[in-house]
């Protein structure tokens, strides 16, 4: 069985057919620049001491300081974090940000911790990695099961260590703690901008386009809410516990209200003001949701949700990857043979890191933008880079994934080459 990092690296094989890269570039993209494993002792509320394992991987910093989120999840491991840092390297280059890629995580089930325990863990993680992060070195951000509050704790811990206010060290902070407007919705908003550009070629109007969404966390919810507001038909939603499918359009905001009320998607009583009604829906598993016959299947959960075991059952016409690595390389080949268009993660979910970049810029300049400015700047970048990838795919007759990788690697290769490669020194 191949590792997740081997799967991630295999994406480069197709790209190598269409670009001549120096051996120096190929070799440097095979290995992370730095991988740190740390132990984080935390005093629990009952007085016991637990030790958690954390990681921070900085894959490449040729194009700028490294950038990447921190996830809290029981399945976090070094292979996963290394893979995610590699994808971040490609992603930042695809949308032209002056960053390299990094990722971090702690092996923990956060729902089992009290808020005080979660704060101690968050601060302990920053104490453990403080020597390798900084506004000009490596800038963390939220990821799976982390949020603005946790980023605020982490930033505050870093300030105490450094004895100065350095808000640009971490992005995704609360707005009142020098965070950026628009950061919470950025990943979903960026994905929607990409989808809108893609659907232009198919003349698919939102009101005639059905969407099923696997993953109803922050990114999935904001994408669903924004798409619904534009008139797209949201017909199915799921989270880690299961999902719902409806003949009527689902209103994501009302579904989220109910989920927050009883922590499930199964009790569907829609309440809009003083009016409540039962929604007509069927309960489905995450696996069943993937196989629905819809126009767009949105993958906003975790890695490897579509594999060679279930790829042949997928019936959606287009797949939007908001999650990182939700389709295995083997499944990619099956979907390609079936004629299913896959809009890849390294382009689609880049809205989050783009607005994180905006936050970093605002923190360093001390000048802050309003929501309309954030949205306008995000739209310009996502529209431009999406069309660059789509045009490259058409010109080279590539899959959208290969085109996105080629687009990003061209930028990375250019930066590495400017430092001097074997070919330069053999002149």
Coordinates of C-alpha atoms in Angstrom, one line a residue:
X1 CA 0.0 0.0 0.0
X2 CA 1.4 3.4 -1.0
X3 CA 1.7 6.2 1.5
X4 CA -0.4 9.4 1.1
X5 CA 2.9 11.3 0.3
X6 CA 3.7 8.8 -2.5
X7 CA 0.2 9.4 -3.9
X8 CA 0.8 13.1 -3.7
X9 CA 4.1 12.8 -5.5
X10 CA 2.6 10.6 -8.2
X11 CA 0.6 13.6 -9.4
X12 CA 3.9 15.0 -10.8
X13 CA 4.5 12.0 -13.2
X14 CA 1.9 13.2 -15.7
X15 CA 3.2 16.8 -15.6
X16 CA 6.8 15.7 -16.4
X17 CA 5.6 14.7 -19.9
X18 CA 4.8 18.3 -20.7
X19 CA 7.6 20.3 -19.1
X20 CA 11.4 20.0 -19.0
X21 CA 12.5 20.4 -15.5
X22 CA 16.1 20.5 -14.2
X23 CA 17.1 17.5 -12.1
X24 CA 17.7 20.0 -9.3
X25 CA 14.0 21.0 -9.3
X26 CA 12.7 17.4 -9.5
X27 CA 15.0 16.3 -6.6
X28 CA 14.0 19.3 -4.4
X29 CA 10.3 18.6 -4.9
X30 CA 10.8 15.0 -3.6
X31 CA 11.7 16.0 0.0
X32 CA 10.4 18.5 2.6
X33 CA 12.9 21.1 3.7
X34 CA 12.1 20.6 7.3
X35 CA 10.0 18.1 9.3
X36 CA 9.5 18.6 13.0
X37 CA 7.9 16.1 15.5
X38 CA 7.2 17.4 19.0
X39 CA 5.7 16.1 22.2
X40 CA 3.2 18.4 24.0
X41 CA 2.5 17.7 27.7
X42 CA -0.8 19.1 28.8
X43 CA -2.2 19.2 32.4
X44 CA -5.8 18.0 32.1
X45 CA -8.7 19.3 34.1
X46 CA -8.7 16.3 36.4
X47 CA -5.0 16.9 37.3
X48 CA -3.6 14.1 35.0
X49 CA -0.9 14.7 32.5
X50 CA -1.3 13.7 28.9
X51 CA 1.3 14.0 26.2
X52 CA 0.2 14.7 22.6
X53 CA 2.2 14.4 19.4
X54 CA 2.4 17.3 17.1
X55 CA 4.0 18.0 13.7
X56 CA 5.1 20.9 11.6
X57 CA 6.5 20.3 8.1
X58 CA 7.9 23.1 5.9
X59 CA 8.1 21.7 2.4
X60 CA 9.7 24.4 0.3
X61 CA 10.4 28.1 0.8
X62 CA 11.9 29.0 -2.6
X63 CA 9.1 31.5 -3.5
X64 CA 8.7 32.9 0.0
X65 CA 8.0 32.1 3.7
X66 CA 6.1 28.8 4.1
X67 CA 2.3 28.9 4.7
X68 CA -0.1 26.3 5.8
X69 CA -2.8 25.3 8.3
X70 CA -2.8 23.4 11.6
X71 CA -5.3 20.5 12.0
X72 CA -6.4 18.8 15.2
X73 CA -7.5 15.2 14.3
X74 CA -7.0 11.7 15.8
X75 CA -5.6 10.4 12.5
X76 CA -2.9 13.1 12.1
X77 CA 0.5 11.6 11.2
X78 CA 3.8 12.7 9.6
X79 CA 2.9 11.2 6.2
X80 CA -0.3 13.1 6.0
X81 CA 1.2 16.4 7.2
X82 CA 4.1 16.0 4.7
X83 CA 1.6 15.4 1.9
X84 CA -0.5 18.4 2.8
X85 CA 2.7 20.6 3.0
X86 CA 3.5 19.5 -0.6
X87 CA 0.0 20.3 -1.8
X88 CA 0.3 23.7 -0.1
X89 CA 3.6 24.4 -2.0
X90 CA 1.8 23.7 -5.3
X91 CA -1.3 25.6 -4.3
X92 CA 0.4 28.8 -3.4
X93 CA 2.2 28.7 -6.7
X94 CA -0.9 28.0 -8.7
X95 CA -2.5 31.2 -7.5
X96 CA 0.7 33.2 -7.6
X97 CA 1.2 33.9 -3.9
X98 CA 4.7 34.7 -2.6
X99 CA 4.7 31.7 -0.3
X100 CA 6.0 28.2 -0.1
X101 CA 4.1 25.4 1.5
X102 CA 3.9 24.0 5.1
X103 CA 1.4 22.2 7.3
X104 CA 1.0 21.3 10.9
X105 CA -1.1 19.1 13.1
X106 CA -1.7 17.5 16.5
X107 CA -2.9 13.9 16.9
X108 CA -5.9 14.5 19.1
X109 CA -9.7 14.1 19.3
X110 CA -10.6 17.7 20.1
X111 CA -14.2 17.0 21.0
X112 CA -12.9 15.0 24.0
X113 CA -11.1 18.1 25.5
X114 CA -12.6 20.9 27.5
X115 CA -12.1 24.4 26.2
X116 CA -9.4 25.0 28.9
X117 CA -7.6 21.8 27.9
X118 CA -7.9 22.9 24.2
X119 CA -6.3 26.2 25.0
X120 CA -3.4 24.6 27.0
X121 CA -2.8 22.2 24.0
X122 CA -2.8 25.1 21.5
X123 CA -0.4 27.2 23.5
X124 CA 1.8 24.1 24.2
X125 CA 2.0 23.4 20.4
X126 CA 3.2 27.0 19.7
X127 CA 5.8 26.8 22.5
X128 CA 7.1 23.6 20.8
X129 CA 7.4 25.0 17.3
X130 CA 8.1 28.7 18.0
X131 CA 11.7 28.5 16.9
X132 CA 10.7 27.6 13.3
X133 CA 7.7 29.9 12.7
X134 CA 7.5 33.7 12.2
X135 CA 6.0 36.4 9.9
X136 CA 9.0 36.0 7.6
X137 CA 9.6 32.3 8.1
X138 CA 6.4 30.2 8.4
X139 CA 2.9 31.4 8.9
X140 CA 0.3 28.9 10.3
X141 CA -3.5 29.1 9.9
X142 CA -6.6 27.1 10.8
X143 CA -7.4 23.8 9.2
X144 CA -9.6 20.7 10.2
X145 CA -11.1 21.2 13.7
X146 CA -9.2 24.4 14.4
X147 CA -10.7 27.9 14.2
X148 CA -10.2 31.6 14.8
X149 CA -10.3 31.3 18.6
X150 CA -7.5 28.7 18.5
X151 CA -5.5 30.9 16.2
X152 CA -6.0 33.8 18.6
X153 CA -4.6 31.7 21.5
X154 CA -1.6 30.5 19.4
X155 CA -0.8 34.1 18.2
X156 CA -1.0 35.3 21.8
X157 CA 1.4 32.6 23.0
X158 CA 3.9 33.5 20.3
X159 CA 3.7 37.2 21.3
X160 CA 4.5 36.2 24.9
X161 CA 7.5 34.2 23.8
X162 CA 8.9 36.9 21.5
X163 CA 7.9 39.7 23.9
X164 CA 6.3 41.7 21.1
X165 CA 3.1 41.9 19.0
X166 CA 3.6 40.1 15.7
X167 CA 0.1 39.5 14.3
X168 CA 1.5 38.4 10.9
X169 CA 2.8 35.2 12.5
X170 CA -0.6 33.5 12.2
X171 CA -3.6 34.1 9.9
X172 CA -7.2 33.1 10.4
X173 CA -7.3 35.0 13.7
X174 CA -10.5 36.6 15.1
X175 CA -11.3 40.0 13.4
X176 CA -10.9 41.8 16.7
X177 CA -7.5 40.3 17.1
X178 CA -6.1 41.6 13.8
X179 CA -7.8 39.0 11.7
X180 CA -9.1 39.7 8.2
X181 CA -12.7 40.2 7.2
X182 CA -13.8 37.4 4.8
X183 CA -11.4 34.8 6.1
X184 CA -14.1 32.4 7.5
X185 CA -15.9 32.2 4.1
X186 CA -12.8 32.5 1.9
X187 CA -12.3 28.8 1.0
X188 CA -15.9 28.3 0.1
X189 CA -16.1 31.7 -1.7
X190 CA -13.0 31.0 -3.7
X191 CA -14.3 27.5 -4.7
X192 CA -17.5 29.1 -5.9
X193 CA -15.6 31.6 -8.1
X194 CA -13.8 28.7 -9.7
X195 CA -17.0 26.8 -10.3
X196 CA -18.7 29.8 -11.9
X197 CA -15.8 30.3 -14.3
X198 CA -15.9 26.6 -15.2
X199 CA -19.6 26.3 -15.8
X200 CA -19.6 29.2 -18.3
X201 CA -18.3 26.8 -20.9
X202 CA -21.3 24.5 -20.3
X203 CA -23.9 27.3 -20.2
X204 CA -25.3 25.8 -17.0
X205 CA -27.5 28.4 -15.2
X206 CA -27.4 28.1 -11.3
X207 CA -31.1 27.4 -11.1
X208 CA -30.7 24.4 -13.4
X209 CA -27.6 23.0 -11.6
X210 CA -27.9 20.4 -8.8
X211 CA -25.2 20.2 -6.2
X212 CA -24.4 17.5 -3.5
X213 CA -21.9 18.4 -0.8
X214 CA -19.9 15.9 1.2
X215 CA -18.5 17.8 4.3
X216 CA -20.6 20.4 6.1
X217 CA -17.8 22.0 8.1
X218 CA -16.6 25.6 7.7
X219 CA -15.6 25.4 4.0
X220 CA -18.6 23.2 2.9
X221 CA -21.1 25.3 4.7
X222 CA -19.9 28.6 3.3
X223 CA -19.7 27.2 -0.2
X224 CA -23.3 25.8 0.2
X225 CA -24.7 29.0 1.6
X226 CA -23.1 31.2 -1.1
X227 CA -24.1 28.8 -3.9
X228 CA -27.7 28.7 -2.6
X229 CA -27.9 32.5 -2.5
X230 CA -26.8 32.5 -6.2
X231 CA -29.7 30.1 -7.1
X232 CA -27.9 26.8 -7.2
X233 CA -30.0 23.8 -6.2
X234 CA -28.4 22.2 -3.1
X235 CA -30.0 18.7 -3.0
X236 CA -27.8 16.8 -0.5
X237 CA -25.5 17.6 2.4
X238 CA -23.5 15.4 4.8
X239 CA -21.2 15.6 7.7
X240 CA -19.1 13.0 9.5
X241 CA -22.3 11.4 11.0
X242 CA -24.2 11.0 7.8
X243 CA -26.3 13.1 5.4
X244 CA -29.6 14.1 3.9
X245 CA -31.0 14.3 0.4
X246 CA -34.1 16.1 -0.6
X247 CA -36.3 16.5 -3.7
X248 CA -36.7 20.1 -2.6
X249 CA -33.7 22.5 -2.4
X250 CA -32.0 22.5 1.0
X251 CA -31.4 25.8 2.6
X252 CA -27.8 25.5 4.0
X253 CA -28.3 28.2 6.6
X254 CA -31.4 26.6 8.0
X255 CA -29.8 23.2 8.0
X256 CA -26.8 24.6 9.9
X257 CA -29.1 26.3 12.4
X258 CA -30.7 22.9 13.1
X259 CA -27.3 21.2 13.3
X260 CA -26.0 23.7 15.8
X261 CA -29.2 23.2 17.9
X262 CA -29.0 19.4 18.2
X263 CA -25.6 18.4 16.6
X264 CA -27.2 16.3 13.8
X265 CA -28.4 16.7 10.2
X266 CA -31.1 14.2 10.8
X267 CA -33.7 16.2 12.6
X268 CA -34.8 18.5 9.8
X269 CA -37.3 21.1 11.1
X270 CA -36.8 24.3 9.1
X271 CA -37.6 27.4 11.0
X272 CA -37.6 30.8 9.2
X273 CA -38.7 33.5 11.6
X274 CA -41.9 32.3 13.2
X275 CA -42.7 29.8 10.5
X276 CA -41.6 26.2 10.9
X277 CA -42.1 23.3 8.5
X278 CA -41.0 19.7 8.1
X279 CA -38.5 19.3 5.2
X280 CA -39.0 16.3 2.9
X281 CA -35.7 14.4 3.0
X282 CA -34.1 11.0 3.1
X283 CA -31.2 10.0 5.3
X284 CA -28.1 8.9 3.4
X285 CA -24.6 7.8 4.3
X286 CA -21.6 9.6 3.1
X287 CA -20.9 6.8 0.6
X288 CA -24.4 7.0 -0.8
X289 CA -24.2 10.8 -1.2
X290 CA -21.0 10.4 -3.4
X291 CA -23.0 8.2 -5.8
X292 CA -25.9 10.6 -6.4
X293 CA -26.8 11.6 -10.0
X294 CA -26.1 15.4 -9.7
X295 CA -24.5 18.0 -11.9
X296 CA -21.8 18.9 -9.3
X297 CA -20.4 16.8 -6.5
X298 CA -18.5 18.9 -3.9
X299 CA -15.9 17.1 -1.8
X300 CA -15.3 19.1 1.3
X301 CA -14.4 16.5 3.9
X302 CA -11.1 14.6 4.1
X303 CA -8.5 12.8 1.9
X304 CA -9.3 9.7 -0.2
X305 CA -13.1 9.8 -0.2
X306 CA -13.2 8.5 -3.8
X307 CA -10.9 5.6 -4.5
X308 CA -10.7 2.8 -7.1
X309 CA -13.2 0.9 -4.9
X310 CA -16.0 3.4 -5.5
X311 CA -14.9 5.5 -8.5
X312 CA -16.9 3.6 -11.0
X313 CA -20.1 4.3 -9.1
X314 CA -19.7 8.1 -9.3
X315 CA -22.4 9.7 -11.5
X316 CA -21.8 13.4 -11.1
X317 CA -20.9 15.3 -14.2
X318 CA -18.4 17.6 -12.4
X319 CA -16.5 17.2 -9.2
X320 CA -15.3 20.2 -7.1
X321 CA -12.5 19.3 -4.7
X322 CA -12.7 21.7 -1.7
X323 CA -10.9 19.2 0.6
X324 CA -7.3 18.3 0.1
X325 CA -6.6 15.1 -1.8
X326 CA -10.2 13.7 -1.7
X327 CA -9.6 11.5 -4.8
X328 CA -6.9 8.9 -5.1
X329 CA -4.6 8.8 -8.2
X330 CA -6.2 5.4 -9.2
X331 CA -9.7 6.9 -8.9
X332 CA -8.6 9.9 -11.0
X333 CA -7.9 7.5 -13.9
X334 CA -11.4 5.9 -13.6
X335 CA -13.1 9.3 -13.4
X336 CA -11.2 10.4 -16.5
X337 CA -12.3 7.4 -18.5
X338 CA -15.9 8.1 -17.4
X339 CA -15.6 11.7 -18.7
X340 CA -16.2 13.3 -15.3
X341 CA -14.5 16.7 -14.9
X342 CA -12.5 17.1 -11.7
X343 CA -11.7 20.6 -10.6
X344 CA -8.6 20.0 -8.5
X345 CA -8.0 21.0 -4.9
X346 CA -4.8 22.9 -5.6
X347 CA -6.9 25.4 -7.5
X348 CA -10.4 25.1 -6.0
X349 CA -9.6 25.5 -2.3
X350 CA -6.9 28.2 -2.7
X351 CA -9.3 30.9 -1.7
X352 CA -8.5 30.2 2.0
X353 CA -4.7 30.7 1.6
X354 CA -5.4 33.7 -0.6
X355 CA -7.3 35.6 2.0
X356 CA -4.8 34.4 4.6
X357 CA -2.2 36.2 2.4
X358 CA -4.4 39.3 2.5
X359 CA -4.5 39.0 6.3
X360 CA -0.7 38.7 6.4
X361 CA -0.3 41.8 4.1
X362 CA -2.8 43.8 6.3
X363 CA -1.0 42.8 9.5
X364 CA 2.4 43.8 8.1
X365 CA 1.2 47.1 6.7
X366 CA -1.2 48.0 9.6
X367 CA -3.8 48.9 7.1
X368 CA -7.1 46.9 6.9
X369 CA -9.6 46.4 4.0
X370 CA -13.3 46.1 4.1
X371 CA -15.3 43.1 3.0
X372 CA -15.9 44.4 -0.5
X373 CA -12.2 45.0 -1.0
X374 CA -11.4 41.5 0.2
X375 CA -14.0 39.9 -2.1
X376 CA -13.0 41.9 -5.1
X377 CA -9.3 41.0 -4.7
X378 CA -10.1 37.4 -4.1
X379 CA -12.4 37.2 -7.2
X380 CA -9.7 38.7 -9.4
X381 CA -7.1 36.2 -8.4
X382 CA -9.4 33.1 -8.5
X383 CA -10.9 34.1 -11.8
X384 CA -7.6 34.8 -13.4
X385 CA -5.8 31.7 -12.2
X386 CA -8.8 29.4 -12.9
X387 CA -8.9 30.6 -16.5
X388 CA -5.1 30.2 -16.8
X389 CA -5.5 26.6 -15.7
X390 CA -8.5 25.9 -18.0
X391 CA -6.7 27.5 -21.0
X392 CA -3.6 25.4 -20.3
X393 CA -5.7 22.2 -20.1
X394 CA -7.3 23.0 -23.5
X395 CA -4.0 23.9 -25.1
X396 CA -2.1 20.9 -23.9
X397 CA -5.0 18.5 -23.9
X398 CA -4.5 17.8 -20.2
X399 CA -6.7 17.0 -17.3
X400 CA -7.5 20.0 -15.1
X401 CA -5.4 18.5 -12.3
X402 CA -2.4 18.1 -14.5
X403 CA -2.8 21.6 -15.9
X404 CA -3.0 23.1 -12.4
X405 CA 0.1 21.2 -11.3
X406 CA 1.9 22.3 -14.5
X407 CA 0.9 25.9 -13.9
X408 CA 2.2 25.9 -10.3
X409 CA 5.4 23.9 -11.1
X410 CA 6.3 26.3 -13.8
X411 CA 6.4 29.1 -11.2
X412 CA 8.3 27.0 -8.7
X413 CA 10.8 25.8 -11.3
X414 CA 11.3 29.4 -12.4
X415 CA 12.2 30.5 -8.9
X416 CA 14.5 27.5 -8.3
X417 CA 16.2 28.0 -11.7
X418 CA 16.9 31.7 -10.9
X419 CA 19.0 30.5 -7.9
X420 CA 21.2 28.4 -10.3
X421 CA 20.8 24.8 -11.3
X422 CA 23.2 22.1 -12.6
X423 CA 22.7 23.5 -16.1
X424 CA 23.7 27.0 -15.1
X425 CA 26.9 25.9 -13.3
X426 CA 27.9 23.6 -16.3
X427 CA 28.2 26.6 -18.7

